[in-house]
Coordinates of N, CA and C in Angstrom, one line a residue:
M1 N 0.8 -1.2 0.0 CA 0.0 0.0 0.0 C 0.9 1.2 0.0
V2 N 0.5 2.2 -0.8 CA 1.3 3.5 -0.9 C 0.5 4.6 -0.2
D3 N 1.2 5.3 0.7 CA 0.6 6.4 1.4 C 0.7 7.7 0.5
R4 N -0.4 8.4 0.3 CA -0.4 9.5 -0.7 C 0.4 10.7 -0.2
G5 N 0.5 11.0 1.0 CA 1.2 12.2 1.4 C 0.3 13.4 1.3
P6 N 0.6 14.6 1.8 CA -0.3 15.7 1.9 C -0.5 16.3 0.5
G7 N 0.4 16.2 -0.5 CA 0.2 16.8 -1.8 C -0.4 15.8 -2.8
G8 N -0.8 14.6 -2.4 CA -1.4 13.7 -3.3 C -0.4 12.7 -3.8
L9 N -0.8 12.0 -4.8 CA 0.0 10.9 -5.4 C 0.2 11.2 -6.9
V10 N 1.5 11.2 -7.3 CA 1.9 11.4 -8.7 C 2.3 10.1 -9.3
L11 N 1.7 9.7 -10.4 CA 2.0 8.6 -11.2 C 2.9 9.0 -12.4
M12 N 4.1 8.4 -12.6 CA 5.0 8.9 -13.6 C 5.5 7.7 -14.4
P13 N 4.9 7.6 -15.7 CA 5.4 6.5 -16.5 C 6.8 7.0 -17.1
V14 N 7.8 6.0 -17.1 CA 9.1 6.3 -17.5 C 9.5 5.4 -18.7
A15 N 9.9 6.1 -19.8 CA 10.3 5.3 -21.0 C 11.8 4.9 -20.9
L16 N 12.6 5.8 -20.4 CA 14.1 5.6 -20.3 C 14.4 5.5 -18.9
G17 N 14.7 4.4 -18.4 CA 15.1 4.2 -17.0 C 15.0 2.8 -16.5
T18 N 14.9 2.6 -15.2 CA 14.9 1.3 -14.7 C 13.6 0.6 -15.0
P19 N 13.6 -0.7 -15.2 CA 12.4 -1.4 -15.5 C 11.6 -1.8 -14.2
H20 N 12.0 -1.2 -13.1 CA 11.3 -1.5 -11.8 C 10.5 -0.3 -11.4
V21 N 9.5 -0.6 -10.5 CA 8.6 0.5 -9.9 C 9.4 1.1 -8.8
L22 N 9.5 2.4 -8.8 CA 10.2 3.2 -7.7 C 9.2 4.1 -7.0
I23 N 9.1 4.0 -5.7 CA 8.2 4.9 -4.9 C 9.0 5.8 -4.1
K24 N 8.8 7.1 -4.3 CA 9.4 8.1 -3.4 C 8.3 8.6 -2.5
G25 N 8.4 8.2 -1.3 CA 7.4 8.5 -0.3 C 8.0 9.3 0.9
R26 N 7.1 9.5 1.8 CA 7.5 10.2 3.0 C 8.2 11.6 2.8
T27 N 7.6 12.3 1.8 CA 8.2 13.6 1.6 C 7.2 14.6 2.2
S28 N 7.5 15.9 2.2 CA 6.7 16.9 2.8 C 5.6 17.3 1.8
T29 N 5.7 16.9 0.5 CA 4.7 17.4 -0.5 C 3.8 16.3 -1.0
Q30 N 4.4 15.4 -1.7 CA 3.7 14.3 -2.4 C 4.5 13.1 -2.6
T31 N 3.7 12.0 -2.8 CA 4.4 10.7 -3.1 C 4.4 10.5 -4.6
T32 N 5.5 10.0 -5.1 CA 5.7 9.8 -6.5 C 5.9 8.3 -6.8
V33 N 5.2 7.7 -7.7 CA 5.4 6.4 -8.2 C 5.8 6.4 -9.6
R34 N 7.1 5.9 -9.8 CA 7.6 5.9 -11.2 C 7.5 4.4 -11.6
Y35 N 7.0 4.2 -12.9 CA 6.8 2.8 -13.3 C 7.2 2.8 -14.8
P36 N 7.6 1.6 -15.4 CA 7.9 1.5 -16.8 C 6.6 1.8 -17.6
A37 N 6.8 2.6 -18.7 CA 5.7 3.0 -19.5 C 5.4 1.8 -20.5
R38 N 4.1 1.6 -20.8 CA 3.7 0.6 -21.7 C 4.1 1.0 -23.1
G39 N 4.4 0.0 -24.0 CA 4.7 0.2 -25.4 C 6.1 0.7 -25.6
V40 N 6.9 0.7 -24.7 CA 8.3 1.2 -24.9 C 9.0 0.4 -25.9
A41 N 8.7 -0.9 -26.0 CA 9.4 -1.7 -27.0 C 9.3 -1.2 -28.4
T42 N 8.2 -0.5 -28.7 CA 8.0 0.0 -30.1 C 8.3 1.5 -30.2
L43 N 8.8 2.1 -29.1 CA 9.1 3.6 -29.1 C 10.0 4.0 -30.2
W44 N 11.0 3.3 -30.5 CA 12.0 3.8 -31.5 C 11.8 3.2 -32.8
T45 N 10.7 2.5 -33.1 CA 10.4 1.8 -34.3 C 9.3 2.5 -35.2
A46 N 8.8 3.7 -34.7 CA 7.8 4.4 -35.5 C 8.3 4.7 -36.9
G47 N 7.5 4.3 -37.9 CA 7.8 4.6 -39.2 C 8.8 3.6 -39.9
T48 N 9.2 2.6 -39.2 CA 10.1 1.6 -39.8 C 9.5 0.5 -40.5
R49 N 8.2 0.3 -40.3 CA 7.5 -0.8 -41.0 C 7.0 -0.2 -42.3
A50 N 7.3 -1.0 -43.4 CA 6.9 -0.5 -44.7 C 5.4 -0.6 -44.9
P51 N 4.8 0.5 -45.4 CA 3.3 0.4 -45.7 C 3.0 -0.6 -46.9
A52 N 1.8 -1.0 -46.9 CA 1.4 -1.9 -48.0 C 1.5 -1.3 -49.3
G53 N 1.8 -2.0 -50.3 CA 2.0 -1.5 -51.7 C 0.8 -0.8 -52.2
S54 N -0.4 -1.4 -51.9 CA -1.6 -0.7 -52.4 C -1.8 0.7 -51.8
A55 N -1.5 0.8 -50.6 CA -1.6 2.1 -49.9 C -0.6 3.1 -50.5
V56 N 0.6 2.6 -50.8 CA 1.6 3.5 -51.5 C 1.1 4.0 -52.8
R57 N 0.6 3.0 -53.6 CA 0.1 3.4 -55.0 C -1.1 4.4 -54.9
L58 N -1.9 4.3 -53.9 CA -3.1 5.2 -53.7 C -2.7 6.5 -53.2
L59 N -1.9 6.5 -52.1 CA -1.6 7.8 -51.4 C -0.2 8.4 -51.6
G60 N 0.7 7.6 -52.1 CA 2.1 8.0 -52.2 C 2.9 7.5 -51.0
R61 N 4.2 7.4 -51.2 CA 5.1 6.8 -50.2 C 5.0 7.5 -48.9
V62 N 5.1 8.9 -48.9 CA 5.2 9.6 -47.6 C 3.8 9.5 -46.9
R63 N 2.7 9.7 -47.5 CA 1.4 9.7 -46.8 C 1.1 8.3 -46.3
A64 N 1.4 7.3 -47.1 CA 1.2 5.9 -46.7 C 2.1 5.6 -45.5
G65 N 3.4 6.1 -45.5 CA 4.3 5.9 -44.4 C 3.8 6.6 -43.1
L66 N 3.2 7.8 -43.3 CA 2.6 8.5 -42.2 C 1.5 7.7 -41.5
L67 N 0.6 7.2 -42.4 CA -0.5 6.4 -41.8 C 0.1 5.2 -41.0
E68 N 1.1 4.5 -41.6 CA 1.7 3.4 -40.9 C 2.3 3.8 -39.6
A69 N 3.0 4.9 -39.6 CA 3.7 5.4 -38.4 C 2.7 5.8 -37.3
L70 N 1.5 6.3 -37.8 CA 0.6 6.8 -36.8 C -0.4 5.7 -36.2
R71 N 0.1 4.5 -36.3 CA -0.7 3.4 -35.6 C -0.6 3.7 -34.1
S72 N 0.5 4.4 -33.7 CA 0.6 4.9 -32.3 C 0.8 6.4 -32.4
P73 N 0.3 7.2 -31.4 CA 0.3 8.6 -31.5 C 1.7 9.2 -31.6
A74 N 1.9 10.2 -32.4 CA 3.2 10.8 -32.6 C 3.0 12.3 -32.9
T75 N 4.1 13.1 -32.6 CA 4.1 14.5 -33.0 C 4.6 14.7 -34.4
T76 N 4.4 15.9 -34.9 CA 4.9 16.2 -36.3 C 6.5 16.0 -36.3
T77 N 7.2 16.5 -35.3 CA 8.6 16.3 -35.2 C 9.0 14.9 -35.2
D78 N 8.3 14.1 -34.4 CA 8.7 12.6 -34.3 C 8.5 12.0 -35.7
L79 N 7.4 12.4 -36.4 CA 7.2 11.8 -37.7 C 8.2 12.2 -38.7
A80 N 8.6 13.5 -38.7 CA 9.6 14.0 -39.6 C 10.9 13.2 -39.4
R81 N 11.3 13.0 -38.2 CA 12.6 12.2 -37.9 C 12.4 10.8 -38.4
A82 N 11.3 10.2 -38.1 CA 11.1 8.7 -38.4 C 11.1 8.5 -40.0
L83 N 10.5 9.5 -40.7 CA 10.4 9.3 -42.1 C 11.4 10.0 -43.0
G84 N 12.3 10.8 -42.3 CA 13.3 11.5 -43.0 C 12.9 12.6 -43.9
V85 N 11.8 13.3 -43.5 CA 11.3 14.5 -44.3 C 11.2 15.7 -43.4
T86 N 11.0 16.8 -43.9 CA 10.9 18.0 -43.0 C 9.6 18.1 -42.3
P87 N 9.6 18.8 -41.1 CA 8.4 18.9 -40.4 C 7.3 19.7 -41.2
S88 N 7.7 20.6 -42.0 CA 6.7 21.3 -42.8 C 6.0 20.4 -43.8
A89 N 6.8 19.5 -44.4 CA 6.3 18.5 -45.4 C 5.3 17.6 -44.6
V90 N 5.7 17.2 -43.4 CA 4.8 16.3 -42.6 C 3.5 17.0 -42.3
S91 N 3.5 18.3 -42.0 CA 2.3 19.1 -41.7 C 1.4 19.2 -42.9
Q92 N 2.0 19.4 -44.1 CA 1.2 19.5 -45.3 C 0.5 18.2 -45.6
H93 N 1.2 17.1 -45.5 CA 0.6 15.8 -45.7 C -0.4 15.4 -44.6
L94 N -0.2 15.8 -43.4 CA -1.2 15.6 -42.3 C -2.4 16.3 -42.6
R95 N -2.3 17.6 -43.1 CA -3.5 18.4 -43.4 C -4.4 17.7 -44.4
V96 N -3.8 17.1 -45.4 CA -4.6 16.4 -46.4 C -5.2 15.1 -45.8
L97 N -4.4 14.4 -45.1 CA -4.9 13.1 -44.4 C -6.0 13.4 -43.4
R98 N -5.9 14.5 -42.7 CA -6.9 14.9 -41.7 C -8.2 15.3 -42.5
A99 N -8.1 16.1 -43.6 CA -9.2 16.5 -44.3 C -10.0 15.3 -45.0
S100 N -9.2 14.2 -45.2 CA -9.8 13.0 -45.8 C -10.4 12.1 -44.8
G101 N -10.2 12.4 -43.5 CA -10.7 11.6 -42.4 C -9.9 10.4 -42.1
L102 N -8.6 10.4 -42.5 CA -7.7 9.3 -42.2 C -6.9 9.4 -41.0
V103 N -6.7 10.7 -40.5 CA -5.9 11.0 -39.4 C -6.7 12.0 -38.5
T104 N -6.5 11.9 -37.2 CA -7.0 12.9 -36.3 C -5.9 13.4 -35.5
S105 N -6.1 14.7 -35.0 CA -5.0 15.3 -34.2 C -5.6 15.9 -32.9
E106 N -4.9 15.8 -31.8 CA -5.4 16.3 -30.5 C -4.2 16.9 -29.7
R107 N -4.5 18.0 -29.1 CA -3.5 18.7 -28.3 C -3.3 18.0 -27.0
S108 N -2.1 17.8 -26.6 CA -1.7 17.2 -25.3 C -0.7 18.1 -24.7
G109 N -1.1 19.0 -23.9 CA -0.1 19.9 -23.3 C 0.4 20.9 -24.3
R110 N 1.7 20.9 -24.5 CA 2.4 21.8 -25.5 C 2.5 21.1 -26.8
H111 N 2.1 19.8 -26.9 CA 2.3 19.1 -28.2 C 1.0 18.7 -28.8
V112 N 1.0 18.5 -30.1 CA -0.2 18.0 -30.8 C 0.2 16.6 -31.3
L113 N -0.6 15.6 -30.8 CA -0.4 14.2 -31.2 C -1.4 13.9 -32.3
H114 N -0.8 13.1 -33.3 CA -1.6 12.7 -34.4 C -1.8 11.2 -34.3
L115 N -2.9 10.7 -34.9 CA -3.2 9.2 -34.8 C -4.1 8.9 -36.0
T116 N -3.8 7.7 -36.5 CA -4.7 7.2 -37.6 C -6.1 6.9 -37.1
T117 N -7.1 7.3 -37.9 CA -8.5 7.0 -37.5 C -8.8 5.5 -37.9
A118 N -10.0 5.1 -37.6 CA -10.4 3.7 -38.0 C -10.4 3.6 -39.5
L119 N -10.8 4.6 -40.2 CA -10.8 4.6 -41.7 C -9.4 4.5 -42.2
G120 N -8.4 5.2 -41.6 CA -7.0 5.2 -42.0 C -6.4 3.8 -41.7
T121 N -6.8 3.2 -40.6 CA -6.3 1.9 -40.3 C -6.8 0.8 -41.2
A122 N -8.1 1.0 -41.6 CA -8.7 0.0 -42.6 C -8.0 0.2 -43.9
L123 N -7.6 1.4 -44.3 CA -7.0 1.6 -45.6 C -5.6 0.9 -45.7
I124 N -4.8 1.0 -44.6 CA -3.5 0.5 -44.6 C -3.5 -1.0 -44.2
G125 N -4.6 -1.5 -43.7 CA -4.7 -2.9 -43.3 C -4.3 -3.1 -41.8
E126 N -4.9 -4.1 -41.2 CA -4.6 -4.4 -39.8 C -3.2 -4.8 -39.6
G127 N -2.5 -5.4 -40.6 CA -1.1 -5.8 -40.6 C -0.8 -6.4 -39.3

């Protein structure tokens, strides 16, 4: 059992760090629980899986690659790095994919996360 402390309980998923749960308790403010984040095994592989040939023929290499990479949420900068294109090119492609209903975008703090919609996933296949 974890005692919350006067400032509450902070849950902190950690992608780079120990694979163990760490609890920092008995502080004057709050108790912090650090734990391994889910999905870390695929963190560095975004955009490395080749999209299906039919999606490439229909959408083009970059847009099909974006849909494949967006099976998990990513920022414009993350996508640009993974696909080897400029962030402005990614933004332009995302605008078209969003207007077509294949991608959705949502603000999360200071970042905008993009994700393939159900229609986008159906287009590139469940793979």
